[in-house]
């Protein structure tokens, strides 16, 4: 396990508002929970919880710590997924040539260097496990919508026209890259990991 168990204990206490309930949810003893919290408070040099009769509540320092602890646990989960194992699979991807060559293929090459049990092939058939589609962007080029995994910048130089300077200027357009798995592929661990990986690539 890549995560620090003390962070899980901290989150359980913060969510349950009780050392006893946190211990029950984690399957450990209440003294073990108390010791883990004491260790964290010693390491951070901060009081993370106020102990009250029958409950515990986060201090202001504890609320800040909780934000970071949540992020760290998410990252540990992502790291564990990335370096976990998958059953031997071949994923068929339908994508425009430009998107596949310049964005998807380099990312997949890096992915396969870690997961040699997974192979990918470009497919133009309806039976693709995953479709990577482009959608013209109407938003700010710096804001990526929640339903897309990335944004692609495409620069086009129109055919030159004699004496027309504006007509020869390069035009830049932005497209959202959409991750659209088939129903059967969407429910797999590989699908979730691959989406997260392509988002961060």
mmCIF file of C-alpha atoms in Angstrom:
data_model
loop_
_atom_site.group_PDB
_atom_site.id
_atom_site.type_symbol
_atom_site.label_atom_id
_atom_site.label_comp_id
_atom_site.label_asym_id
_atom_site.label_seq_id
_atom_site.Cartn_x
_atom_site.Cartn_y
_atom_site.Cartn_z
ATOM 1 C CA UNK A 1 0.000 0.000 0.000
ATOM 2 C CA UNK A 2 1.470 3.337 -1.058
ATOM 3 C CA UNK A 3 -0.510 5.597 1.243
ATOM 4 C CA UNK A 4 0.277 6.583 4.818
ATOM 5 C CA UNK A 5 -2.310 4.792 6.971
ATOM 6 C CA UNK A 6 -2.279 7.739 9.381
ATOM 7 C CA UNK A 7 -3.928 9.858 6.695
ATOM 8 C CA UNK A 8 -6.763 7.345 6.375
ATOM 9 C CA UNK A 9 -7.184 7.388 10.140
ATOM 10 C CA UNK A 10 -7.269 11.184 10.130
ATOM 11 C CA UNK A 11 -9.920 11.272 7.384
ATOM 12 C CA UNK A 12 -12.026 8.656 9.176
ATOM 13 C CA UNK A 13 -11.984 10.645 12.425
ATOM 14 C CA UNK A 14 -12.808 13.863 10.551
ATOM 15 C CA UNK A 15 -15.742 12.208 8.776
ATOM 16 C CA UNK A 16 -17.082 10.252 11.760
ATOM 17 C CA UNK A 17 -16.489 12.948 14.393
ATOM 18 C CA UNK A 18 -15.500 10.175 16.792
ATOM 19 C CA UNK A 19 -12.398 8.096 17.536
ATOM 20 C CA UNK A 20 -14.558 5.111 18.406
ATOM 21 C CA UNK A 21 -16.622 5.246 15.200
ATOM 22 C CA UNK A 22 -13.477 5.816 13.119
ATOM 23 C CA UNK A 23 -11.908 2.733 14.714
ATOM 24 C CA UNK A 24 -14.975 0.657 13.863
ATOM 25 C CA UNK A 25 -15.038 1.842 10.243
ATOM 26 C CA UNK A 26 -11.329 1.062 9.800
ATOM 27 C CA UNK A 27 -11.430 -2.247 11.678
ATOM 28 C CA UNK A 28 -8.796 -1.196 14.219
ATOM 29 C CA UNK A 29 -8.852 -0.441 17.939
ATOM 30 C CA UNK A 30 -9.705 2.946 19.399
ATOM 31 C CA UNK A 31 -6.242 3.274 21.049
ATOM 32 C CA UNK A 32 -4.663 2.679 17.613
ATOM 33 C CA UNK A 33 -6.709 5.563 16.185
ATOM 34 C CA UNK A 34 -5.685 7.817 19.075
ATOM 35 C CA UNK A 35 -2.019 6.908 18.593
ATOM 36 C CA UNK A 36 -2.119 7.630 14.855
ATOM 37 C CA UNK A 37 -3.696 11.032 15.422
ATOM 38 C CA UNK A 38 -1.162 11.790 18.162
ATOM 39 C CA UNK A 39 1.642 10.868 15.739
ATOM 40 C CA UNK A 40 0.258 13.229 13.080
ATOM 41 C CA UNK A 41 -0.094 16.062 15.554
ATOM 42 C CA UNK A 42 3.491 15.490 16.687
ATOM 43 C CA UNK A 43 4.802 15.441 13.094
ATOM 44 C CA UNK A 44 2.867 18.555 12.059
ATOM 45 C CA UNK A 45 3.335 20.401 15.325
ATOM 46 C CA UNK A 46 -0.345 21.341 15.171
ATOM 47 C CA UNK A 47 -3.462 20.398 17.085
ATOM 48 C CA UNK A 48 -5.707 18.851 14.436
ATOM 49 C CA UNK A 49 -8.781 18.045 16.563
ATOM 50 C CA UNK A 50 -10.597 19.563 19.502
ATOM 51 C CA UNK A 51 -11.627 16.812 21.911
ATOM 52 C CA UNK A 52 -15.070 17.469 23.291
ATOM 53 C CA UNK A 53 -17.388 15.334 25.368
ATOM 54 C CA UNK A 54 -18.684 12.626 23.050
ATOM 55 C CA UNK A 55 -17.174 14.021 19.852
ATOM 56 C CA UNK A 56 -14.127 15.505 18.168
ATOM 57 C CA UNK A 57 -14.118 18.405 15.701
ATOM 58 C CA UNK A 58 -11.468 19.738 13.364
ATOM 59 C CA UNK A 59 -9.440 22.762 14.396
ATOM 60 C CA UNK A 60 -8.715 25.442 11.778
ATOM 61 C CA UNK A 61 -5.321 23.782 11.242
ATOM 62 C CA UNK A 62 -7.086 20.432 10.959
ATOM 63 C CA UNK A 63 -9.340 21.747 8.180
ATOM 64 C CA UNK A 64 -6.304 22.872 6.184
ATOM 65 C CA UNK A 65 -4.596 19.548 6.842
ATOM 66 C CA UNK A 66 -7.711 17.720 5.644
ATOM 67 C CA UNK A 67 -7.505 19.416 2.224
ATOM 68 C CA UNK A 68 -3.935 18.235 1.744
ATOM 69 C CA UNK A 69 -4.601 14.784 3.192
ATOM 70 C CA UNK A 70 -7.474 14.272 0.746
ATOM 71 C CA UNK A 71 -5.279 15.238 -2.193
ATOM 72 C CA UNK A 72 -2.470 12.969 -1.030
ATOM 73 C CA UNK A 73 -4.808 9.992 -0.667
ATOM 74 C CA UNK A 74 -6.222 10.647 -4.147
ATOM 75 C CA UNK A 75 -2.701 10.760 -5.591
ATOM 76 C CA UNK A 76 -1.731 7.553 -3.791
ATOM 77 C CA UNK A 77 -4.832 5.882 -5.215
ATOM 78 C CA UNK A 78 -3.975 7.073 -8.726
ATOM 79 C CA UNK A 79 -0.396 5.893 -8.350
ATOM 80 C CA UNK A 80 -1.544 2.512 -7.121
ATOM 81 C CA UNK A 81 -3.925 2.182 -10.070
ATOM 82 C CA UNK A 82 -1.302 3.260 -12.585
ATOM 83 C CA UNK A 83 1.164 0.625 -11.423
ATOM 84 C CA UNK A 84 -1.429 -2.045 -10.734
ATOM 85 C CA UNK A 85 -1.982 -4.951 -13.091
ATOM 86 C CA UNK A 86 -4.621 -5.559 -15.736
ATOM 87 C CA UNK A 87 -5.697 -8.719 -17.466
ATOM 88 C CA UNK A 88 -4.126 -9.122 -20.901
ATOM 89 C CA UNK A 89 -6.237 -6.852 -23.093
ATOM 90 C CA UNK A 90 -6.298 -5.252 -26.517
ATOM 91 C CA UNK A 91 -8.087 -1.907 -26.712
ATOM 92 C CA UNK A 92 -9.493 -0.693 -30.021
ATOM 93 C CA UNK A 93 -9.491 3.089 -30.299
ATOM 94 C CA UNK A 94 -11.369 5.116 -32.889
ATOM 95 C CA UNK A 95 -9.841 8.577 -33.349
ATOM 96 C CA UNK A 96 -9.020 11.089 -36.095
ATOM 97 C CA UNK A 97 -5.560 10.491 -37.548
ATOM 98 C CA UNK A 98 -4.165 13.822 -36.325
ATOM 99 C CA UNK A 99 -5.398 13.302 -32.776
ATOM 100 C CA UNK A 100 -4.157 9.728 -32.668
ATOM 101 C CA UNK A 101 -0.712 10.540 -34.098
ATOM 102 C CA UNK A 102 0.064 13.706 -32.194
ATOM 103 C CA UNK A 103 -1.687 13.193 -28.880
ATOM 104 C CA UNK A 104 -2.932 9.665 -28.225
ATOM 105 C CA UNK A 105 -0.060 7.572 -29.665
ATOM 106 C CA UNK A 106 2.736 9.290 -27.672
ATOM 107 C CA UNK A 107 0.697 8.948 -24.480
ATOM 108 C CA UNK A 108 -0.073 5.288 -25.169
ATOM 109 C CA UNK A 109 3.591 4.555 -25.875
ATOM 110 C CA UNK A 110 4.447 5.852 -22.422
ATOM 111 C CA UNK A 111 1.530 3.943 -20.874
ATOM 112 C CA UNK A 112 2.563 0.648 -22.500
ATOM 113 C CA UNK A 113 6.109 1.065 -21.178
ATOM 114 C CA UNK A 114 4.563 0.497 -17.736
ATOM 115 C CA UNK A 115 1.755 -1.890 -18.785
ATOM 116 C CA UNK A 116 3.179 -4.308 -21.307
ATOM 117 C CA UNK A 117 0.129 -6.536 -20.843
ATOM 118 C CA UNK A 118 -2.054 -3.949 -22.617
ATOM 119 C CA UNK A 119 -2.018 -3.291 -26.362
ATOM 120 C CA UNK A 120 -3.784 -0.626 -28.393
ATOM 121 C CA UNK A 121 -4.834 -0.451 -32.014
ATOM 122 C CA UNK A 122 -6.444 2.290 -34.032
ATOM 123 C CA UNK A 123 -9.863 1.303 -35.293
ATOM 124 C CA UNK A 124 -12.331 3.113 -37.524
ATOM 125 C CA UNK A 125 -15.119 0.666 -36.888
ATOM 126 C CA UNK A 126 -18.176 1.038 -34.677
ATOM 127 C CA UNK A 127 -16.913 -1.815 -32.501
ATOM 128 C CA UNK A 128 -14.223 0.377 -30.928
ATOM 129 C CA UNK A 129 -13.781 0.117 -27.181
ATOM 130 C CA UNK A 130 -12.944 3.790 -26.975
ATOM 131 C CA UNK A 131 -13.691 6.767 -29.198
ATOM 132 C CA UNK A 132 -11.556 9.889 -28.976
ATOM 133 C CA UNK A 133 -13.522 12.673 -30.635
ATOM 134 C CA UNK A 134 -12.941 16.356 -31.329
ATOM 135 C CA UNK A 135 -15.395 19.130 -30.587
ATOM 136 C CA UNK A 136 -14.824 22.759 -31.637
ATOM 137 C CA UNK A 137 -14.239 24.800 -28.527
ATOM 138 C CA UNK A 138 -16.284 27.900 -27.869
ATOM 139 C CA UNK A 139 -14.839 28.459 -24.407
ATOM 140 C CA UNK A 140 -11.662 30.182 -23.292
ATOM 141 C CA UNK A 141 -8.616 28.290 -24.610
ATOM 142 C CA UNK A 142 -7.368 28.084 -21.040
ATOM 143 C CA UNK A 143 -10.445 26.422 -19.506
ATOM 144 C CA UNK A 144 -10.940 22.738 -20.272
ATOM 145 C CA UNK A 145 -14.587 21.609 -19.867
ATOM 146 C CA UNK A 146 -15.294 18.823 -17.391
ATOM 147 C CA UNK A 147 -16.467 16.426 -20.111
ATOM 148 C CA UNK A 148 -13.185 16.594 -22.054
ATOM 149 C CA UNK A 149 -9.732 15.244 -21.245
ATOM 150 C CA UNK A 150 -7.622 17.892 -23.001
ATOM 151 C CA UNK A 151 -7.641 20.716 -25.482
ATOM 152 C CA UNK A 152 -5.881 20.667 -28.822
ATOM 153 C CA UNK A 153 -4.607 23.734 -30.620
ATOM 154 C CA UNK A 154 -4.793 23.538 -34.404
ATOM 155 C CA UNK A 155 -3.128 26.177 -36.566
ATOM 156 C CA UNK A 156 -4.192 26.446 -40.179
ATOM 157 C CA UNK A 157 -2.598 28.590 -42.842
ATOM 158 C CA UNK A 158 -5.149 29.304 -45.616
ATOM 159 C CA UNK A 159 -4.201 29.180 -49.262
ATOM 160 C CA UNK A 160 -2.368 32.432 -50.102
ATOM 161 C CA UNK A 161 -4.115 35.098 -52.127
ATOM 162 C CA UNK A 162 -2.158 37.690 -54.034
ATOM 163 C CA UNK A 163 -2.047 41.026 -52.226
ATOM 164 C CA UNK A 164 -4.358 39.924 -49.389
ATOM 165 C CA UNK A 165 -2.244 39.881 -46.217
ATOM 166 C CA UNK A 166 -5.123 38.935 -43.875
ATOM 167 C CA UNK A 167 -6.045 35.955 -46.015
ATOM 168 C CA UNK A 168 -2.524 34.524 -45.629
ATOM 169 C CA UNK A 169 -2.391 34.855 -41.852
ATOM 170 C CA UNK A 170 -2.345 31.653 -39.856
ATOM 171 C CA UNK A 171 -5.599 30.971 -37.998
ATOM 172 C CA UNK A 172 -5.676 29.162 -34.685
ATOM 173 C CA UNK A 173 -8.609 27.067 -33.519
ATOM 174 C CA UNK A 174 -9.093 25.084 -30.322
ATOM 175 C CA UNK A 175 -10.808 21.717 -30.053
ATOM 176 C CA UNK A 176 -11.868 19.775 -26.974
ATOM 177 C CA UNK A 177 -10.710 16.148 -26.931
ATOM 178 C CA UNK A 178 -13.550 13.896 -25.752
ATOM 179 C CA UNK A 179 -13.072 10.490 -24.125
ATOM 180 C CA UNK A 180 -16.034 8.291 -25.076
ATOM 181 C CA UNK A 181 -15.770 4.632 -23.962
ATOM 182 C CA UNK A 182 -18.173 1.926 -25.040
ATOM 183 C CA UNK A 183 -20.628 0.741 -22.400
ATOM 184 C CA UNK A 184 -18.670 -2.449 -21.726
ATOM 185 C CA UNK A 185 -15.266 -0.728 -21.592
ATOM 186 C CA UNK A 186 -16.546 2.119 -19.391
ATOM 187 C CA UNK A 187 -17.040 -0.171 -16.401
ATOM 188 C CA UNK A 188 -13.445 -1.463 -16.379
ATOM 189 C CA UNK A 189 -10.591 -0.356 -14.152
ATOM 190 C CA UNK A 190 -8.413 0.097 -17.255
ATOM 191 C CA UNK A 191 -10.880 2.642 -18.647
ATOM 192 C CA UNK A 192 -10.746 4.738 -15.478
ATOM 193 C CA UNK A 193 -6.957 4.589 -15.259
ATOM 194 C CA UNK A 194 -6.516 5.377 -18.947
ATOM 195 C CA UNK A 195 -8.780 8.423 -18.754
ATOM 196 C CA UNK A 196 -6.923 9.741 -15.745
ATOM 197 C CA UNK A 197 -3.596 9.081 -17.454
ATOM 198 C CA UNK A 198 -4.549 10.855 -20.682
ATOM 199 C CA UNK A 199 -5.873 13.796 -18.680
ATOM 200 C CA UNK A 200 -2.532 14.235 -16.922
ATOM 201 C CA UNK A 201 -0.281 13.484 -19.915
#
